[in-house]
């Protein structure tokens, strides 16, 4: 692992960028991390998401947009789309169709404004030998010329949106919870960064911003949600949120849209006519680490 | 007014002493400053300056935290014989033990704060003002029990010393209930800290009912080890009389606790390795390495060796009673448990990850420096508290008659 090397490289880049930004910032807003004093103060005393009034959330969204503008000179539209009535989302992956191309991973990184240098990815695709399902013998960093490789099979893993999520129980400040539509979300402005949730998660689905995530300004997805893909601050935990900014508007998650083989199936578990319900009723499905009692809303099946 | 004067006199006593005492304070302050400077680097760049990663998301800080909660809990080993069995000899040093508990809890709390990604949001934990996930989150439990334990260990000695300061006998009935609470509380802080880890089925290495008992046993070995050494230092550097019988009692407790702890380690090893399954991967990594990675292997065998040598010295009466050998056993126990319950407990929980990835953790110089700073801060807190406690206990610091007449 060249982790240390990466860090030095990181420091150097930060330094170089600092020179460039410093001159620009000196003209616009000198202090408070590119924010006005008023915004910085309001950020500090901001209540947690579930206790903010409608007006307070609107103000918070405004501050988020101004923060991103100051940092990247990009206008994002940070929304707060509420959950739909009578909807609980579920996911299923047809592992016999997965070819390990990682298109889902790349789509997710772009869609969700994941830190590029920090290399955070919500989806991890494991490569296993045919006939082997021992995760400890999986290859996380497979890199062949062409996929799928003969004799291998692939297992994409991401947040299972557990119905009894151990991460939510772990959080000492209730900065993470399950929304009415079943999505486990994080309030990035409330998380204190203790990382107990990461220790509690059996699926390694939670990731921490060890440094300020860096995004190329041109690639920022401006369609954002408070509980989802808005650019994150440093020192907080984040995770897959089923593309909350898309699915609450009736769109598919980015990973599903990107999948070239149609291995991914997403839908409303409460709708008896949904494709996901068809899969659950007619395929031999299984869940990862079912024995832990976390009740994932994420299934695997094969043809 | 009396209380203010008491505190004032106490603080004045803390900063009075021979040159060597001042040099000691200066050395500690220098280490603290070095740690603080390194912490400022961490604040500026984020936790990326540590060796931690998404794979191994807790490291040296939480390791020290787990160990120090045990040291804090061990003060109860002086409190029980002193107050319940009315051992006069131990009663004379019980306040020193409580001072050590204060220092240890302070360090434990500082290690958690050093580990936070957003220390600026610490207020989110304050009930009402923030959101305190009690009683669901074990971390919320830990914050609560540690805070109360700190207050108990400040309040009881404060009352006793304040009475002595005024030349009165403390009213035993007034503070006895708090002593009883503090006793149970001491066990609770370490149990809760063990449960913090064992509550996670996601980490099979921690997910064992034996973890709580093991934490208590190892704490009751490492704690007395530190107290024995400290009492000897106090005996050497001050004219405060410390009876040998106190040290003998602590050495016996330590012997038993260390034996029990080693038995527990053996029980873990048997259960995990007799029919080795996937859940034994972490302990395999710890003791033998896994997939070519084995950074903890040398350390854990060293810890085991240190504890075995120590327990041998302690089990043989003549060697345990030998002053030099006893000190050797104490140092070996302290270091051995520090490795076993620190890095040896926290890190393997993350290796391999729940998805089977093997990624090693090595603390960076920043982490080591911050940790050194926190340890030095704890030693400083203890030094200052012990200095005032001993002076008041010996009657050197007393309310003057004229003042008590003037006070209102």
PDB file of C-alpha atoms in Angstrom, chain A residues 26-213:
ATOM      1  CA  UNK A  26      -8.343  37.182  -0.465  1.00  0.00           C
ATOM      2  CA  UNK A  27     -10.398  39.271  -2.843  1.00  0.00           C
ATOM      3  CA  UNK A  28     -13.791  37.695  -2.191  1.00  0.00           C
ATOM      4  CA  UNK A  29     -14.219  36.449   1.364  1.00  0.00           C
ATOM      5  CA  UNK A  30     -11.125  36.320   3.465  1.00  0.00           C
ATOM      6  CA  UNK A  31     -12.036  34.303   6.527  1.00  0.00           C
ATOM      7  CA  UNK A  32     -14.388  31.615   7.889  1.00  0.00           C
ATOM      8  CA  UNK A  33     -13.531  29.063   5.222  1.00  0.00           C
ATOM      9  CA  UNK A  34     -14.864  31.231   2.436  1.00  0.00           C
ATOM     10  CA  UNK A  35     -18.092  31.912   4.329  1.00  0.00           C
ATOM     11  CA  UNK A  36     -19.431  35.094   5.774  1.00  0.00           C
ATOM     12  CA  UNK A  37     -19.165  35.323   9.534  1.00  0.00           C
ATOM     13  CA  UNK A  38     -22.930  35.128   9.775  1.00  0.00           C
ATOM     14  CA  UNK A  39     -23.090  31.882   7.784  1.00  0.00           C
ATOM     15  CA  UNK A  40     -20.239  30.332   9.744  1.00  0.00           C
ATOM     16  CA  UNK A  41     -21.966  31.151  13.006  1.00  0.00           C
ATOM     17  CA  UNK A  42     -25.312  29.816  11.780  1.00  0.00           C
ATOM     18  CA  UNK A  43     -23.559  26.639  10.574  1.00  0.00           C
ATOM     19  CA  UNK A  44     -22.021  26.105  13.976  1.00  0.00           C
ATOM     20  CA  UNK A  45     -25.310  26.412  15.808  1.00  0.00           C
ATOM     21  CA  UNK A  46     -27.338  24.588  13.170  1.00  0.00           C
ATOM     22  CA  UNK A  47     -29.755  22.090  14.721  1.00  0.00           C
ATOM     23  CA  UNK A  48     -29.961  18.521  13.553  1.00  0.00           C
ATOM     24  CA  UNK A  49     -32.080  17.844  10.477  1.00  0.00           C
ATOM     25  CA  UNK A  50     -35.003  16.268  12.278  1.00  0.00           C
ATOM     26  CA  UNK A  51     -35.437  19.180  14.659  1.00  0.00           C
ATOM     27  CA  UNK A  52     -35.170  21.990  12.133  1.00  0.00           C
ATOM     28  CA  UNK A  53     -38.316  23.804  11.091  1.00  0.00           C
ATOM     29  CA  UNK A  54     -39.158  24.222   7.413  1.00  0.00           C
ATOM     30  CA  UNK A  55     -37.655  27.729   7.473  1.00  0.00           C
ATOM     31  CA  UNK A  56     -34.506  26.563   9.244  1.00  0.00           C
ATOM     32  CA  UNK A  57     -33.990  23.828   6.670  1.00  0.00           C
ATOM     33  CA  UNK A  58     -34.435  26.329   3.856  1.00  0.00           C
ATOM     34  CA  UNK A  59     -31.841  28.578   5.441  1.00  0.00           C
ATOM     35  CA  UNK A  60     -29.488  25.612   5.879  1.00  0.00           C
ATOM     36  CA  UNK A  61     -29.948  24.679   2.206  1.00  0.00           C
ATOM     37  CA  UNK A  62     -29.110  28.265   1.259  1.00  0.00           C
ATOM     38  CA  UNK A  63     -25.922  28.145   3.305  1.00  0.00           C
ATOM     39  CA  UNK A  64     -24.946  24.823   1.716  1.00  0.00           C
ATOM     40  CA  UNK A  65     -25.384  26.335  -1.753  1.00  0.00           C
ATOM     41  CA  UNK A  66     -23.328  29.395  -0.801  1.00  0.00           C
ATOM     42  CA  UNK A  67     -20.632  27.171   0.711  1.00  0.00           C
ATOM     43  CA  UNK A  68     -20.279  25.170  -2.498  1.00  0.00           C
ATOM     44  CA  UNK A  69     -20.318  28.374  -4.539  1.00  0.00           C
ATOM     45  CA  UNK A  70     -17.479  29.801  -2.468  1.00  0.00           C
ATOM     46  CA  UNK A  71     -15.460  26.589  -2.629  1.00  0.00           C
ATOM     47  CA  UNK A  72     -15.967  25.549  -6.254  1.00  0.00           C
ATOM     48  CA  UNK A  73     -17.697  28.511  -7.922  1.00  0.00           C
ATOM     49  CA  UNK A  74     -20.521  26.168  -8.887  1.00  0.00           C
ATOM     50  CA  UNK A  75     -24.243  26.769  -8.385  1.00  0.00           C
ATOM     51  CA  UNK A  76     -25.819  23.658  -6.961  1.00  0.00           C
ATOM     52  CA  UNK A  77     -29.514  23.159  -6.330  1.00  0.00           C
ATOM     53  CA  UNK A  78     -29.679  21.591  -2.892  1.00  0.00           C
ATOM     54  CA  UNK A  79     -33.162  20.254  -2.256  1.00  0.00           C
ATOM     55  CA  UNK A  80     -35.008  18.556   0.515  1.00  0.00           C
ATOM     56  CA  UNK A  81     -37.405  16.304  -1.381  1.00  0.00           C
ATOM     57  CA  UNK A  82     -39.528  14.466   1.198  1.00  0.00           C
ATOM     58  CA  UNK A  83     -40.218  10.720   1.131  1.00  0.00           C
ATOM     59  CA  UNK A  84     -43.173   9.508  -0.916  1.00  0.00           C
ATOM     60  CA  UNK A  85     -46.181   8.014   0.792  1.00  0.00           C
ATOM     61  CA  UNK A  86     -46.419   4.221   0.974  1.00  0.00           C
ATOM     62  CA  UNK A  87     -42.965   3.664  -0.425  1.00  0.00           C
ATOM     63  CA  UNK A  88     -40.166   1.572   1.045  1.00  0.00           C
ATOM     64  CA  UNK A  89     -37.269   0.981  -1.288  1.00  0.00           C
ATOM     65  CA  UNK A  90     -35.574  -2.331  -1.857  1.00  0.00           C
ATOM     66  CA  UNK A  91     -32.792  -3.542  -4.117  1.00  0.00           C
ATOM     67  CA  UNK A  92     -31.916  -6.847  -5.705  1.00  0.00           C
ATOM     68  CA  UNK A  93     -28.901  -7.854  -7.766  1.00  0.00           C
ATOM     69  CA  UNK A  94     -28.788 -10.736 -10.193  1.00  0.00           C
ATOM     70  CA  UNK A  95     -25.276 -11.982  -9.544  1.00  0.00           C
ATOM     71  CA  UNK A  96     -25.309 -14.321 -12.511  1.00  0.00           C
ATOM     72  CA  UNK A  97     -25.581 -11.254 -14.714  1.00  0.00           C
ATOM     73  CA  UNK A  98     -22.943  -9.145 -13.001  1.00  0.00           C
ATOM     74  CA  UNK A  99     -19.792  -9.037 -15.143  1.00  0.00           C
ATOM     75  CA  UNK A 100     -17.680  -6.968 -12.744  1.00  0.00           C
ATOM     76  CA  UNK A 101     -17.369  -3.963 -15.066  1.00  0.00           C
ATOM     77  CA  UNK A 102     -17.734  -1.476 -12.191  1.00  0.00           C
ATOM     78  CA  UNK A 103     -19.860   0.880 -14.327  1.00  0.00           C
ATOM     79  CA  UNK A 104     -22.085   1.175 -11.264  1.00  0.00           C
ATOM     80  CA  UNK A 105     -19.109   2.277  -9.159  1.00  0.00           C
ATOM     81  CA  UNK A 106     -18.100   5.002 -11.607  1.00  0.00           C
ATOM     82  CA  UNK A 107     -21.660   6.232 -12.070  1.00  0.00           C
ATOM     83  CA  UNK A 108     -22.070   6.374  -8.304  1.00  0.00           C
ATOM     84  CA  UNK A 109     -18.873   8.374  -7.809  1.00  0.00           C
ATOM     85  CA  UNK A 110     -20.006  11.008 -10.317  1.00  0.00           C
ATOM     86  CA  UNK A 111     -23.640  11.082  -9.306  1.00  0.00           C
ATOM     87  CA  UNK A 112     -22.953  11.403  -5.621  1.00  0.00           C
ATOM     88  CA  UNK A 113     -20.075  13.899  -5.695  1.00  0.00           C
ATOM     89  CA  UNK A 114     -17.723  11.437  -4.023  1.00  0.00           C
ATOM     90  CA  UNK A 115     -14.296  12.768  -3.132  1.00  0.00           C
ATOM     91  CA  UNK A 116     -12.005  11.908  -6.023  1.00  0.00           C
ATOM     92  CA  UNK A 117      -8.678  12.033  -4.230  1.00  0.00           C
ATOM     93  CA  UNK A 118     -10.038  10.390  -1.098  1.00  0.00           C
ATOM     94  CA  UNK A 119     -11.136   7.455  -3.292  1.00  0.00           C
ATOM     95  CA  UNK A 120     -14.370   6.909  -1.396  1.00  0.00           C
ATOM     96  CA  UNK A 121     -16.693   4.536  -3.210  1.00  0.00           C
ATOM     97  CA  UNK A 122     -20.082   3.458  -1.955  1.00  0.00           C
ATOM     98  CA  UNK A 123     -20.099   0.298  -4.058  1.00  0.00           C
ATOM     99  CA  UNK A 124     -17.390  -2.311  -3.823  1.00  0.00           C
ATOM    100  CA  UNK A 125     -17.387  -5.132  -6.355  1.00  0.00           C
ATOM    101  CA  UNK A 126     -15.710  -8.294  -5.102  1.00  0.00           C
ATOM    102  CA  UNK A 127     -14.193 -10.806  -7.491  1.00  0.00           C
ATOM    103  CA  UNK A 128     -14.395 -14.427  -6.390  1.00  0.00           C
ATOM    104  CA  UNK A 129     -13.396 -17.747  -7.910  1.00  0.00           C
ATOM    105  CA  UNK A 130     -16.321 -19.688  -9.359  1.00  0.00           C
ATOM    106  CA  UNK A 131     -17.657 -21.928  -6.673  1.00  0.00           C
ATOM    107  CA  UNK A 132     -16.225 -19.875  -3.844  1.00  0.00           C
ATOM    108  CA  UNK A 133     -18.243 -17.521  -1.694  1.00  0.00           C
ATOM    109  CA  UNK A 134     -15.702 -16.831   1.037  1.00  0.00           C
ATOM    110  CA  UNK A 135     -15.450 -13.038   1.137  1.00  0.00           C
ATOM    111  CA  UNK A 136     -12.000 -13.261   2.732  1.00  0.00           C
ATOM    112  CA  UNK A 137     -10.736 -14.856  -0.445  1.00  0.00           C
ATOM    113  CA  UNK A 138     -12.264 -12.156  -2.632  1.00  0.00           C
ATOM    114  CA  UNK A 139     -10.239  -9.695  -4.661  1.00  0.00           C
ATOM    115  CA  UNK A 140     -11.301  -6.079  -4.090  1.00  0.00           C
ATOM    116  CA  UNK A 141      -8.774  -4.584  -6.472  1.00  0.00           C
ATOM    117  CA  UNK A 142      -9.046  -6.867  -9.513  1.00  0.00           C
ATOM    118  CA  UNK A 143      -7.901  -5.074 -12.646  1.00  0.00           C
ATOM    119  CA  UNK A 144      -7.943  -7.289 -15.755  1.00  0.00           C
ATOM    120  CA  UNK A 145      -7.901  -6.139 -19.395  1.00  0.00           C
ATOM    121  CA  UNK A 146     -11.384  -7.489 -19.930  1.00  0.00           C
ATOM    122  CA  UNK A 147     -14.231  -8.525 -17.701  1.00  0.00           C
ATOM    123  CA  UNK A 148     -15.701 -10.955 -16.939  1.00  0.00           C
ATOM    124  CA  UNK A 149     -12.659 -13.123 -16.356  1.00  0.00           C
ATOM    125  CA  UNK A 150     -13.124 -16.797 -17.067  1.00  0.00           C
ATOM    126  CA  UNK A 151     -13.677 -18.758 -13.863  1.00  0.00           C
ATOM    127  CA  UNK A 152     -14.572 -15.732 -11.756  1.00  0.00           C
ATOM    128  CA  UNK A 153     -17.822 -14.350 -10.451  1.00  0.00           C
ATOM    129  CA  UNK A 154     -18.610 -10.924  -9.075  1.00  0.00           C
ATOM    130  CA  UNK A 155     -20.430  -9.623  -6.025  1.00  0.00           C
ATOM    131  CA  UNK A 156     -21.258  -5.901  -5.759  1.00  0.00           C
ATOM    132  CA  UNK A 157     -21.682  -4.772  -2.133  1.00  0.00           C
ATOM    133  CA  UNK A 158     -23.040  -1.452  -0.927  1.00  0.00           C
ATOM    134  CA  UNK A 159     -25.186  -0.204   1.929  1.00  0.00           C
ATOM    135  CA  UNK A 160     -27.905  -2.790   2.529  1.00  0.00           C
ATOM    136  CA  UNK A 161     -30.284  -0.176   4.020  1.00  0.00           C
ATOM    137  CA  UNK A 162     -30.907  -2.580   6.873  1.00  0.00           C
ATOM    138  CA  UNK A 163     -34.340  -2.515   8.433  1.00  0.00           C
ATOM    139  CA  UNK A 164     -32.697  -3.007  11.839  1.00  0.00           C
ATOM    140  CA  UNK A 165     -29.527  -1.020  11.219  1.00  0.00           C
ATOM    141  CA  UNK A 166     -26.759  -1.498  13.817  1.00  0.00           C
ATOM    142  CA  UNK A 167     -25.115   1.740  12.651  1.00  0.00           C
ATOM    143  CA  UNK A 168     -28.156   3.779  13.689  1.00  0.00           C
ATOM    144  CA  UNK A 169     -28.119   2.238  17.156  1.00  0.00           C
ATOM    145  CA  UNK A 170     -24.409   2.981  17.496  1.00  0.00           C
ATOM    146  CA  UNK A 171     -24.531   6.714  16.788  1.00  0.00           C
ATOM    147  CA  UNK A 172     -24.220   8.640  20.070  1.00  0.00           C
ATOM    148  CA  UNK A 173     -25.821  11.816  18.678  1.00  0.00           C
ATOM    149  CA  UNK A 174     -28.577  10.404  16.423  1.00  0.00           C
ATOM    150  CA  UNK A 175     -26.890  11.840  13.356  1.00  0.00           C
ATOM    151  CA  UNK A 176     -27.964   8.811  11.321  1.00  0.00           C
ATOM    152  CA  UNK A 177     -31.424   7.284  11.083  1.00  0.00           C
ATOM    153  CA  UNK A 178     -33.844   5.454   8.829  1.00  0.00           C
ATOM    154  CA  UNK A 179     -36.203   7.618   6.824  1.00  0.00           C
ATOM    155  CA  UNK A 180     -39.877   6.590   6.345  1.00  0.00           C
ATOM    156  CA  UNK A 181     -39.009   5.254   2.880  1.00  0.00           C
ATOM    157  CA  UNK A 182     -36.453   2.910   4.424  1.00  0.00           C
ATOM    158  CA  UNK A 183     -33.300   4.787   3.446  1.00  0.00           C
ATOM    159  CA  UNK A 184     -30.657   5.080   6.158  1.00  0.00           C
ATOM    160  CA  UNK A 185     -29.292   8.617   5.938  1.00  0.00           C
ATOM    161  CA  UNK A 186     -26.619  10.744   7.613  1.00  0.00           C
ATOM    162  CA  UNK A 187     -26.899  14.393   8.610  1.00  0.00           C
ATOM    163  CA  UNK A 188     -23.401  15.501   7.597  1.00  0.00           C
ATOM    164  CA  UNK A 189     -23.843  18.689   9.583  1.00  0.00           C
ATOM    165  CA  UNK A 190     -24.628  16.820  12.801  1.00  0.00           C
ATOM    166  CA  UNK A 191     -22.172  13.882  12.684  1.00  0.00           C
ATOM    167  CA  UNK A 192     -19.314  14.292  15.175  1.00  0.00           C
ATOM    168  CA  UNK A 193     -17.036  11.854  13.375  1.00  0.00           C
ATOM    169  CA  UNK A 194     -16.587   9.259  16.138  1.00  0.00           C
ATOM    170  CA  UNK A 195     -16.854   6.437  13.564  1.00  0.00           C
ATOM    171  CA  UNK A 196     -18.619   4.046  15.927  1.00  0.00           C
ATOM    172  CA  UNK A 197     -21.152   3.390  13.150  1.00  0.00           C
ATOM    173  CA  UNK A 198     -18.301   2.189  10.936  1.00  0.00           C
ATOM    174  CA  UNK A 199     -17.306  -0.327  13.577  1.00  0.00           C
ATOM    175  CA  UNK A 200     -20.917  -1.449  13.878  1.00  0.00           C
ATOM    176  CA  UNK A 201     -21.612  -1.957  10.160  1.00  0.00           C
ATOM    177  CA  UNK A 202     -21.248  -5.600   9.052  1.00  0.00           C
ATOM    178  CA  UNK A 203     -21.117  -4.643   5.369  1.00  0.00           C
ATOM    179  CA  UNK A 204     -18.315  -2.077   5.429  1.00  0.00           C
ATOM    180  CA  UNK A 205     -20.772   0.348   3.873  1.00  0.00           C
ATOM    181  CA  UNK A 206     -19.777   3.450   5.799  1.00  0.00           C
ATOM    182  CA  UNK A 207     -16.939   5.715   4.786  1.00  0.00           C
ATOM    183  CA  UNK A 208     -15.221   8.570   6.521  1.00  0.00           C
ATOM    184  CA  UNK A 209     -13.895  11.835   5.123  1.00  0.00           C
ATOM    185  CA  UNK A 210     -10.365  11.619   6.467  1.00  0.00           C
ATOM    186  CA  UNK A 211      -9.602  14.813   4.566  1.00  0.00           C
ATOM    187  CA  UNK A 212     -11.708  17.429   2.790  1.00  0.00           C
ATOM    188  CA  UNK A 213     -13.122  15.630  -0.243  1.00  0.00           C
TER     189      UNK A 213
END
